[in-house]
CSV table of C-alpha atoms in Angstrom, one decimal:
chain,number,residue,atom,x,y,z
A,35,MET,CA,107.6,123.9,122.8
A,36,PHE,CA,105.8,126.1,124.4
A,37,ALA,CA,103.8,125.9,121.2
A,38,VAL,CA,103.4,122.9,121.6
A,39,THR,CA,102.8,122.8,125.6
A,40,GLY,CA,100.9,125.4,125.3
A,41,MET,CA,98.2,123.7,122.9
A,42,VAL,CA,97.8,120.3,125.6
A,43,ARG,CA,98.0,122.8,128.9
A,44,ARG,CA,94.6,125.0,126.6
A,45,ASP,CA,92.6,122.0,126.0
A,46,VAL,CA,92.9,119.9,129.1
A,47,ILE,CA,91.8,122.9,130.3
A,48,LEU,CA,88.8,122.8,128.2
A,49,ALA,CA,88.2,119.5,128.2
A,50,MET,CA,88.0,119.4,132.3
A,51,ARG,CA,85.3,122.0,131.4
A,52,ARG,CA,83.4,119.9,129.2
A,53,ARG,CA,84.3,116.7,132.0
A,54,ALA,CA,81.1,114.9,130.5
A,55,ASP,CA,82.7,114.1,126.7
A,56,VAL,CA,86.2,112.6,127.5
A,57,LEU,CA,83.4,110.6,130.0
A,58,THR,CA,80.8,109.9,128.0
A,59,THR,CA,83.5,108.5,125.2
A,60,LEU,CA,85.1,106.6,128.6
A,61,PHE,CA,81.3,104.9,129.6
A,62,PHE,CA,81.5,103.2,125.2
A,63,PHE,CA,84.1,101.8,125.7
A,64,VAL,CA,83.3,100.2,128.9
A,65,ILE,CA,79.4,99.1,127.3
A,66,VAL,CA,81.0,98.1,124.4
A,67,ALA,CA,83.8,95.6,126.2
A,68,ALA,CA,80.2,94.4,128.0
A,69,LEU,CA,77.6,93.3,125.3
A,70,PHE,CA,80.2,90.9,123.7
A,71,PRO,CA,79.8,88.2,127.1
A,72,LEU,CA,76.9,88.8,126.7
A,73,GLY,CA,76.0,88.7,122.7
A,74,ILE,CA,79.0,84.9,122.7
A,75,GLY,CA,77.8,83.7,125.9
A,76,PRO,CA,79.9,84.4,129.8
A,77,GLU,CA,82.7,81.2,129.3
A,78,MET,CA,85.2,83.1,131.0
A,79,ALA,CA,87.9,80.6,128.4
A,80,THR,CA,86.3,81.9,126.2
A,81,LEU,CA,85.7,85.0,127.3
A,82,ARG,CA,90.2,84.6,128.9
A,83,ILE,CA,91.0,84.3,124.0
A,84,MET,CA,88.6,86.9,123.4
A,85,GLY,CA,89.3,89.4,126.1
A,86,PRO,CA,93.2,91.3,124.8
A,87,GLY,CA,90.8,91.6,121.1
A,88,VAL,CA,87.6,92.8,121.9
A,89,LEU,CA,89.2,95.4,124.6
A,90,TRP,CA,91.5,96.2,121.7
A,91,VAL,CA,88.6,97.1,119.3
A,92,ALA,CA,86.9,98.3,121.2
A,93,ALA,CA,89.3,100.8,122.5
A,94,LEU,CA,90.2,101.3,118.3
A,95,LEU,CA,86.4,102.1,118.5
A,96,ALA,CA,86.1,104.4,121.3
A,97,SER,CA,88.8,106.5,120.1
A,98,MET,CA,87.8,107.1,116.7
A,99,LEU,CA,84.3,108.3,118.3
A,100,SER,CA,86.2,111.3,119.8
A,101,LEU,CA,87.7,112.2,117.5
A,102,GLY,CA,85.1,115.0,115.9
A,103,ARG,CA,86.0,116.7,118.6
A,104,MET,CA,89.8,117.1,118.2
A,105,PHE,CA,89.9,119.9,115.9
A,106,ALA,CA,85.4,120.8,115.6
A,107,ALA,CA,85.0,123.3,118.2
A,108,ASP,CA,87.7,125.6,117.6
A,109,TYR,CA,86.1,125.4,114.1
A,110,ALA,CA,83.0,126.2,114.5
A,111,ASP,CA,83.9,129.9,116.7
A,112,GLY,CA,86.8,130.7,113.6
A,113,THR,CA,89.4,130.0,116.4
A,114,LEU,CA,91.0,127.6,114.3
A,115,GLU,CA,91.7,130.5,111.1
A,116,GLN,CA,93.8,132.4,114.2
A,117,MET,CA,95.3,129.3,114.9
A,118,LEU,CA,96.6,128.9,110.7
A,119,VAL,CA,98.2,132.1,110.7
A,120,LEU,CA,100.2,132.1,114.1
A,121,PRO,CA,103.7,132.4,114.3
A,122,GLN,CA,104.8,129.1,115.9
A,123,PRO,CA,104.6,125.8,113.0
A,124,LEU,CA,100.9,124.5,112.4
A,125,SER,CA,102.6,121.8,112.9
A,126,LEU,CA,103.2,121.6,116.6
A,127,LEU,CA,100.8,122.8,117.5
A,128,VAL,CA,98.9,120.0,116.0
A,129,LEU,CA,100.7,117.7,118.0
A,130,GLY,CA,99.8,119.6,121.0
A,131,LYS,CA,96.7,118.9,120.3
A,132,VAL,CA,96.8,115.3,119.9
A,133,VAL,CA,98.8,114.8,123.5
A,134,ALA,CA,95.8,116.9,124.9
A,135,HIS,CA,93.2,114.5,123.0
A,136,TRP,CA,95.2,111.4,123.8
A,137,LEU,CA,95.8,112.9,128.1
A,138,GLY,CA,91.6,113.1,127.3
A,139,SER,CA,90.4,109.9,125.2
A,140,GLY,CA,93.3,107.4,125.1
A,141,LEU,CA,94.8,107.8,128.3
A,142,PRO,CA,91.6,107.0,130.2
A,143,LEU,CA,90.7,104.3,128.1
A,144,VAL,CA,94.1,102.9,129.0
A,145,LEU,CA,93.7,103.2,133.1
A,146,LEU,CA,90.8,101.8,133.0
A,147,SER,CA,91.9,99.0,130.2
A,148,PRO,CA,93.0,95.8,133.6
A,149,VAL,CA,89.3,96.3,135.3
A,150,LEU,CA,87.9,95.6,132.0
A,151,GLY,CA,90.6,93.1,132.3
A,152,LEU,CA,89.6,91.1,134.9
A,153,GLN,CA,86.0,91.1,133.8
A,154,TYR,CA,87.6,88.7,131.1
A,155,GLY,CA,89.5,86.8,133.3
A,156,LEU,CA,92.9,88.0,132.2
A,157,ALA,CA,95.3,87.0,135.2
A,158,PRO,CA,97.8,89.3,136.3
A,159,ASP,CA,100.8,88.7,134.2
A,160,VAL,CA,99.0,89.8,130.6
A,161,LEU,CA,97.3,93.0,132.3
A,162,LYS,CA,100.1,93.8,132.2
A,163,VAL,CA,100.9,94.0,129.2
A,164,LEU,CA,97.7,94.7,127.6
A,165,VAL,CA,97.9,97.6,129.1
A,166,ILE,CA,101.5,98.6,128.1
A,167,SER,CA,99.8,98.3,123.9
A,168,LEU,CA,97.5,100.0,125.1
A,169,LEU,CA,100.0,102.6,127.0
A,170,LEU,CA,102.3,102.6,123.2
A,171,GLY,CA,98.8,101.9,120.4
A,172,THR,CA,96.7,104.5,121.3
A,173,PRO,CA,98.5,107.3,121.1
A,174,VAL,CA,99.1,106.1,117.9
A,175,LEU,CA,95.3,105.7,117.3
A,176,SER,CA,94.9,110.0,117.6
A,177,LEU,CA,97.7,111.0,116.0
A,178,ILE,CA,97.0,109.4,112.8
A,179,GLY,CA,92.6,109.7,113.5
A,180,ALA,CA,94.0,113.8,114.0
A,181,ILE,CA,94.6,113.4,109.8
A,182,GLY,CA,91.2,111.7,109.0
A,183,ALA,CA,89.3,115.1,111.4
A,184,ALA,CA,91.6,117.5,110.0
A,185,LEU,CA,90.5,115.5,106.5
A,186,THR,CA,86.9,115.6,107.6
A,187,LEU,CA,85.9,119.1,109.0
A,188,GLY,CA,83.0,120.4,108.7
A,189,LEU,CA,81.6,117.7,105.8
A,190,ARG,CA,77.9,116.3,106.9
A,191,GLY,CA,77.7,113.3,107.5
A,192,GLY,CA,81.4,113.4,108.7
A,193,GLY,CA,81.1,111.1,111.4
A,194,VAL,CA,80.9,108.0,109.5
A,195,LEU,CA,82.9,108.8,106.4
A,196,VAL,CA,85.6,109.8,109.6
A,197,ALA,CA,85.2,105.7,110.6
A,198,LEU,CA,85.7,105.2,106.4
A,199,LEU,CA,89.0,106.8,106.0
A,200,VAL,CA,90.3,105.8,109.6
A,201,LEU,CA,89.5,102.3,110.5
A,202,PRO,CA,91.4,100.7,107.9
A,203,LEU,CA,94.8,102.9,108.8
A,204,TYR,CA,94.3,101.2,112.3
A,205,VAL,CA,94.7,98.3,111.2
A,206,PRO,CA,98.6,97.8,111.8
A,207,VAL,CA,98.1,99.1,115.5
A,208,LEU,CA,95.5,96.5,116.0
A,209,ILE,CA,96.6,93.3,114.8
A,210,PHE,CA,100.8,93.7,117.0
A,211,GLY,CA,97.8,95.4,120.5
A,212,ALA,CA,95.9,92.3,120.8
A,213,GLY,CA,98.8,90.7,119.0
A,214,ALA,CA,101.2,91.3,121.8
A,215,VAL,CA,98.5,90.3,124.7
A,216,GLU,CA,98.3,87.5,122.0
A,217,ALA,CA,101.8,86.7,122.1
A,218,HIS,CA,102.6,86.5,125.5
A,219,SER,CA,100.2,84.4,127.2
A,220,SER,CA,100.9,81.9,124.4
A,221,GLY,CA,104.3,81.8,125.8
A,222,LEU,CA,105.9,83.6,123.0
A,223,GLY,CA,106.3,86.7,125.1
A,224,GLY,CA,105.2,90.1,123.6
A,225,GLU,CA,108.4,92.7,123.6
A,226,GLY,CA,109.0,92.4,119.3
A,227,HIS,CA,105.1,93.3,119.2
A,228,LEU,CA,106.2,96.0,121.5
A,229,SER,CA,108.6,96.9,120.0
A,230,LEU,CA,106.5,97.1,116.8
A,231,LEU,CA,104.3,99.0,118.7
A,232,GLY,CA,106.6,101.6,119.8
A,233,ALA,CA,108.2,102.1,116.0
A,234,PHE,CA,104.9,103.3,114.8
A,235,LEU,CA,104.2,105.7,117.6
A,236,LEU,CA,108.2,106.9,116.9
A,237,MET,CA,106.7,107.4,113.0
A,238,ALA,CA,103.1,108.6,113.2
A,239,LEU,CA,104.5,111.2,115.2
A,240,ALA,CA,107.0,112.7,113.4
A,241,LEU,CA,105.1,112.4,110.1
A,242,SER,CA,101.0,112.3,111.2
A,243,PRO,CA,101.7,116.1,113.0
A,244,TRP,CA,103.1,117.7,109.2
A,245,ALA,CA,100.0,115.6,107.1
A,246,ALA,CA,97.3,116.9,109.3
A,247,ALA,CA,98.8,120.4,109.4
A,248,THR,CA,98.3,120.3,105.4
A,249,ALA,CA,95.1,118.4,106.0
A,250,LEU,CA,93.4,121.6,107.9
A,251,ARG,CA,95.5,124.6,105.5
A,252,ILE,CA,93.3,122.3,102.5
A,253,SER,CA,90.1,122.3,104.9
A,254,LEU,CA,89.8,126.2,105.7
A,255,ASP,CA,91.4,127.5,102.1
B,1466,MET,CA,110.5,112.1,68.3
B,1467,ALA,CA,110.5,114.2,71.4
B,1468,ILE,CA,107.7,113.5,72.9
B,1469,HIS,CA,106.2,116.6,75.3
B,1470,TRP,CA,105.0,115.3,78.5
B,1471,THR,CA,103.4,118.7,80.2
B,1472,LYS,CA,102.0,119.8,76.7
B,1473,TYR,CA,99.2,117.9,78.4
B,1474,SER,CA,98.8,118.7,81.8
B,1475,ALA,CA,96.5,120.6,79.9
B,1476,PRO,CA,93.0,120.1,79.6
B,1477,SER,CA,92.3,121.1,76.6
B,1478,ALA,CA,95.5,118.8,75.2
B,1479,PHE,CA,94.5,116.4,77.5
B,1480,TYR,CA,90.8,116.1,76.4
B,1481,PRO,CA,91.2,115.5,72.2
B,1482,MET,CA,94.6,113.5,72.9
B,1483,ALA,CA,92.6,110.9,74.9
B,1484,GLY,CA,90.0,109.7,72.7
B,1485,ARG,CA,91.7,109.9,69.4
B,1486,SER,CA,93.9,107.1,71.8
B,1487,LEU,CA,90.9,104.8,73.6
B,1488,PRO,CA,89.5,103.6,69.6
B,1489,TRP,CA,93.0,101.9,69.3
B,1490,LEU,CA,93.1,101.5,73.2
B,1491,ALA,CA,89.5,99.6,73.1
B,1492,ALA,CA,90.0,97.9,70.4
B,1493,GLY,CA,93.6,96.3,72.0
B,1494,THR,CA,91.6,95.5,75.1
B,1495,LEU,CA,89.5,92.9,73.5
B,1496,LEU,CA,92.2,92.1,71.4
B,1497,LEU,CA,94.0,91.0,74.0
B,1498,THR,CA,91.2,90.0,77.2
B,1499,ALA,CA,90.2,87.1,73.4
B,1500,VAL,CA,93.4,86.0,73.0
B,1501,GLY,CA,94.7,85.7,77.1
B,1502,VAL,CA,90.5,84.3,77.6
B,1503,TYR,CA,91.1,81.7,74.8
B,1504,MET,CA,94.9,80.9,75.8
B,1505,GLY,CA,93.9,80.6,79.5
B,1506,LEU,CA,90.5,78.3,79.4
B,1507,PHE,CA,91.3,76.3,76.4
B,1508,SER,CA,95.5,75.7,75.1
B,1509,ALA,CA,96.6,76.3,78.8
B,1510,PRO,CA,97.1,72.7,80.7
B,1511,THR,CA,95.8,71.5,83.6
B,1512,ASP,CA,97.4,72.0,86.6
B,1513,TYR,CA,98.3,68.6,87.8
B,1514,LYS,CA,98.0,70.0,91.7
B,1515,GLN,CA,94.6,71.5,91.6
B,1516,GLY,CA,92.6,70.7,89.0
B,1517,GLU,CA,90.9,73.0,86.6
B,1518,ALA,CA,89.9,75.4,88.9
B,1519,TYR,CA,93.6,76.6,88.9
B,1520,ARG,CA,92.5,79.0,85.1
B,1521,ILE,CA,90.3,81.3,87.7
B,1522,MET,CA,94.2,83.2,88.7
B,1523,PHE,CA,94.1,84.4,84.8
B,1524,ILE,CA,91.9,86.3,86.2
B,1525,HIS,CA,92.6,86.9,89.7
B,1526,VAL,CA,96.5,87.5,89.7
B,1527,PRO,CA,96.9,90.5,86.9
B,1528,ALA,CA,93.8,92.1,89.3
B,1529,ALA,CA,95.4,91.5,91.7
B,1530,TRP,CA,98.6,93.4,90.4
B,1531,MET,CA,96.2,96.0,88.5
B,1532,SER,CA,94.7,96.9,91.7
B,1533,MET,CA,97.7,97.5,93.5
B,1534,TRP,CA,99.0,99.7,90.8
B,1535,LEU,CA,96.9,101.5,90.6
B,1536,TYR,CA,96.8,102.4,93.4
B,1537,ILE,CA,100.5,104.1,92.9
B,1538,VAL,CA,99.4,105.6,89.8
B,1539,MET,CA,97.2,107.6,91.4
B,1540,ALA,CA,98.6,108.5,94.5
B,1541,ALA,CA,102.0,109.9,92.3
B,1542,TYR,CA,98.5,112.1,90.6
B,1543,ALA,CA,97.9,113.1,93.7
B,1544,GLY,CA,102.0,114.2,94.4
B,1545,LEU,CA,101.8,115.5,91.3
B,1546,GLY,CA,98.6,117.0,92.2
B,1547,LEU,CA,99.4,119.0,95.6
B,1548,VAL,CA,102.7,120.0,94.6
B,1549,TYR,CA,102.3,121.0,90.9
B,1550,ASN,CA,99.1,121.9,91.7
B,1551,THR,CA,98.1,121.1,87.8
B,1552,ARG,CA,94.2,120.8,87.8
B,1553,MET,CA,94.9,116.7,84.8
B,1554,ALA,CA,96.7,116.0,87.6
B,1555,HIS,CA,93.5,115.9,90.1
B,1556,MET,CA,91.4,114.9,87.5
B,1557,LEU,CA,93.2,112.0,86.5
B,1558,ALA,CA,93.8,111.2,90.5
B,1559,ALA,CA,90.0,111.2,90.6
B,1560,ALA,CA,89.7,108.5,87.5
B,1561,THR,CA,92.2,106.6,89.0
B,1562,ALA,CA,90.2,105.5,91.4
B,1563,PRO,CA,86.9,103.6,90.9
B,1564,THR,CA,88.7,101.8,87.7
B,1565,GLY,CA,91.6,100.3,91.2
B,1566,ALA,CA,88.2,99.4,93.4
B,1567,ILE,CA,87.0,97.3,90.9
B,1568,PHE,CA,90.3,95.6,90.3
B,1569,ALA,CA,90.7,95.6,93.5
B,1570,PHE,CA,86.9,93.6,94.5
B,1571,LEU,CA,87.4,91.7,91.2
B,1572,ALA,CA,90.6,89.9,93.3
B,1573,LEU,CA,88.4,89.5,95.7
B,1574,TRP,CA,85.8,88.1,94.3
B,1575,THR,CA,87.3,85.9,92.1
B,1576,GLY,CA,90.2,84.5,94.8
B,1577,ALA,CA,86.7,83.5,96.8
B,1578,PHE,CA,86.2,81.5,93.5
B,1579,TRP,CA,89.8,80.1,94.2
B,1580,GLY,CA,89.0,79.0,98.0
B,1581,ARG,CA,86.3,77.8,97.7
B,1582,PRO,CA,87.5,74.8,95.2
B,1583,MET,CA,91.1,74.7,97.0
B,1584,TRP,CA,90.7,75.2,100.5
B,1585,GLY,CA,87.4,74.8,101.1
B,1586,ALA,CA,86.0,78.0,102.2
B,1587,TRP,CA,84.9,81.6,100.4
B,1588,TRP,CA,87.1,83.1,103.1
B,1589,VAL,CA,90.0,82.8,105.2
B,1590,TRP,CA,91.4,85.2,107.4
B,1591,ASP,CA,95.1,85.2,105.6
B,1592,ALA,CA,97.9,88.5,105.1
B,1593,ARG,CA,97.6,88.0,100.9
B,1594,LEU,CA,93.0,88.4,101.2
B,1595,THR,CA,92.4,90.6,104.2
B,1596,SER,CA,95.6,93.3,102.8
B,1597,GLU,CA,94.2,93.6,99.2
B,1598,LEU,CA,90.6,94.5,101.2
B,1599,ILE,CA,91.6,96.8,103.5
B,1600,LEU,CA,93.3,98.4,99.5
B,1601,PHE,CA,89.5,98.1,99.2
B,1602,PHE,CA,88.8,99.6,101.6
B,1603,LEU,CA,91.3,102.4,100.8
B,1604,TYR,CA,89.5,103.4,97.7
B,1605,LEU,CA,86.1,103.4,99.2
B,1606,GLY,CA,87.7,105.5,101.6
B,1607,VAL,CA,89.2,108.5,99.2
B,1608,MET,CA,86.3,108.2,96.4
B,1609,ALA,CA,83.7,109.2,99.4
B,1610,LEU,CA,86.4,111.5,100.6
B,1611,ARG,CA,85.8,113.0,97.7
B,1612,ALA,CA,82.4,112.6,97.6
B,1613,ALA,CA,81.3,114.1,100.7
B,1614,ILE,CA,83.2,116.9,99.7
B,1615,ASP,CA,80.9,119.8,97.3
B,1616,ASP,CA,83.7,122.8,96.9
B,1617,ARG,CA,86.5,120.6,94.0
B,1618,GLN,CA,89.5,122.3,95.3
B,1619,ARG,CA,89.3,120.8,98.8
B,1620,ALA,CA,87.8,117.8,96.9
B,1621,ASP,CA,91.1,117.5,94.9
B,1622,ARG,CA,92.8,118.3,97.5
B,1623,ALA,CA,92.1,116.6,101.0
B,1624,SER,CA,91.5,113.3,98.7
B,1625,ALA,CA,95.0,113.4,97.3
B,1626,LEU,CA,96.7,113.9,101.1
B,1627,LEU,CA,94.5,110.9,101.4
B,1628,ALA,CA,95.8,109.0,98.5
B,1629,LEU,CA,99.5,109.7,99.8
B,1630,VAL,CA,98.5,109.2,103.1
B,1631,GLY,CA,97.8,105.2,102.3
B,1632,VAL,CA,100.1,104.4,100.6
B,1633,VAL,CA,102.7,104.9,102.8
B,1634,ASN,CA,100.8,103.0,104.5
B,1635,VAL,CA,99.8,100.0,101.5
B,1636,PRO,CA,103.9,98.3,102.9
B,1637,ILE,CA,102.8,98.8,106.6
B,1638,ILE,CA,99.1,96.9,106.4
B,1639,TYR,CA,101.1,94.1,104.4
B,1640,PHE,CA,103.5,92.9,106.3
B,1641,SER,CA,101.1,93.3,109.6
B,1642,VAL,CA,98.8,90.8,108.0
B,1643,LYS,CA,101.6,88.9,107.0
B,1644,TRP,CA,102.7,88.6,109.6
B,1645,TRP,CA,99.8,88.1,111.5
B,1646,ASN,CA,98.7,85.3,109.6
B,1647,THR,CA,100.0,83.7,106.1
B,1648,LEU,CA,97.7,80.7,103.9
B,1649,HIS,CA,98.1,81.6,101.3
B,1650,GLN,CA,99.9,80.6,98.2
B,1651,GLY,CA,104.0,82.3,97.8
B,1652,ALA,CA,104.0,84.6,94.7
B,1653,THR,CA,104.7,81.9,92.3
B,1654,ILE,CA,106.1,84.7,90.1
B,1655,ASP,CA,109.9,87.4,91.0
B,1656,PHE,CA,111.7,90.0,89.0
B,1657,SER,CA,114.2,86.7,89.9
B,1658,GLY,CA,112.7,84.7,87.2
B,1659,SER,CA,108.9,82.4,87.1
B,1660,LYS,CA,108.1,78.9,88.9
B,1661,MET,CA,105.2,78.7,86.4
B,1662,ASP,CA,105.3,76.6,83.0
B,1663,ARG,CA,105.4,78.7,79.8
B,1664,SER,CA,102.1,77.9,78.7
B,1665,MET,CA,100.3,79.3,82.6
B,1666,LEU,CA,101.8,82.4,82.0
B,1667,TRP,CA,101.4,82.9,79.3
B,1668,PRO,CA,97.8,84.5,79.6
B,1669,MET,CA,98.2,86.0,82.5
B,1670,LEU,CA,100.3,88.8,81.5
B,1671,ILE,CA,98.6,88.8,78.2
B,1672,LEU,CA,95.5,89.6,79.8
B,1673,THR,CA,97.6,91.2,82.8
B,1674,VAL,CA,98.6,94.1,78.7
B,1675,ALA,CA,94.9,94.1,78.6
B,1676,PHE,CA,93.9,94.2,82.5
B,1677,TRP,CA,96.5,97.2,82.0
B,1678,LEU,CA,94.5,98.9,78.3
B,1679,TYR,CA,91.8,99.0,80.1
B,1680,SER,CA,93.1,100.3,83.4
B,1681,PHE,CA,93.8,103.6,79.7
B,1682,VAL,CA,90.4,103.1,78.3
B,1683,THR,CA,87.9,104.2,81.7
B,1684,ILE,CA,90.2,106.0,83.3
B,1685,PHE,CA,90.5,108.3,79.9
B,1686,LEU,CA,86.7,107.7,79.6
B,1687,ARG,CA,86.0,109.5,83.1
B,1688,ALA,CA,89.2,111.6,83.1
B,1689,ARG,CA,87.2,113.2,79.7
B,1690,CYS,CA,83.2,113.2,80.9
B,1691,GLU,CA,85.7,115.1,84.2
B,1692,ILE,CA,87.1,117.7,81.7
B,1693,LEU,CA,83.9,118.5,80.2
B,1694,GLU,CA,82.5,119.0,83.6
B,1695,ARG,CA,84.8,121.2,84.6
B,1696,GLU,CA,86.0,123.4,82.4
B,1697,ARG,CA,82.8,123.4,80.1
B,1698,HIS,CA,83.8,127.4,80.7
B,1699,ALA,CA,86.9,127.6,79.0
B,1700,GLU,CA,86.4,128.9,75.3
B,1701,TRP,CA,87.3,125.6,73.9
B,1702,VAL,CA,84.2,123.7,75.5
B,1703,GLY,CA,82.3,125.5,74.8
B,1704,GLU,CA,83.8,125.3,70.2
B,1705,LEU,CA,83.6,121.4,70.6
B,1706,LEU,CA,80.6,121.3,71.5
B,1707,ASP,CA,79.9,124.0,68.3
B,1708,ASN,CA,81.8,121.6,66.2
B,1709,ARG,CA,79.2,119.0,67.7
B,1710,GLY,CA,76.6,121.0,66.7
């Protein structure tokens, strides 16, 4: 357990010392969300329908863009190789890094999303569902993304490659995340979608740290 | 007769075996494709509802089946390669991916041609179309990851892990997309039997076997290439090339 919390603390402290990185992800999210109304047109009725989907896609892209940071710095200075030989299980250390990554990229998006939702004219109860869906969904993005980040470690063109590897795997999260908001605003109730998102989260929590640890071992072999 | 399957996990045993079976597999592919296409185009009756355009499915359905089956085959070889660290399994996984991707593309392509007269649109965001598209992307991801890594062992193991992650995700993706939207006609053939007339079923099954043999041909050809490339310093490859002159 200490392996996880220690790693989270270390990575959060490191992230706080390089605040610009966190803010870049956040501004990317804001800018993408602001570009859509410019492209589609300012009619509130259209925007209200598109809002949840647009915000979810923007969150997906923002979370993916920040994946490179998860292991890259530790890989560059050799810390990662030291982690591989630690007595603590590597999957727990990876879990710690994923949690820290989510705190630095996912959580700020969740907190900011109601503001952007207001720009799309979403009603308060819809905003609430949006926040809950993002809260459940963005950790899954970080967890799945860790596998892609570990596999592409140190490769040329890694950033583009990770998009090709990870985005298809993000599809279910996108469907149920945006679907929850849509189901709620159409009166069907989003609980089913949210429960499935929770199920994804539990499954990803169980499997992906282990898969990412295996990927790290492959990449650093 | 006992067949020692593990014998062929040695590239030096696999290479000649694949070479010997290739002419037969290729002949079978050609023959069955000719028979299947003939039956599909001429002897199968016109569908009372879908007209002549339904004949596309004689290609479309086998291609879609093969694209899914080959992903499982690839993941199985990937798993074998990761667990037992056999070279041949990794080579076969690498050889399977392009064929699978081509079948996924073929299924999408023919699906578009079928959708135009039936649904009035080249593309609809239907569950099966979308999951087939994502399957195509998963193939591309595995191939791109392999191509991006220069170190062969790392490339093998990394793409194998990705293939396994993909195979866990395929059912999840399929069901999420299914609940998201469904327009595609339901499956006509399942394990309990078929709602299809015999005269339409046969060409489809024959073409499925033909595509399956075709997969063997291309995968064996590609695997033989891989073997020569990777084992070029091995003694038996040198002897083989010397004998050829």
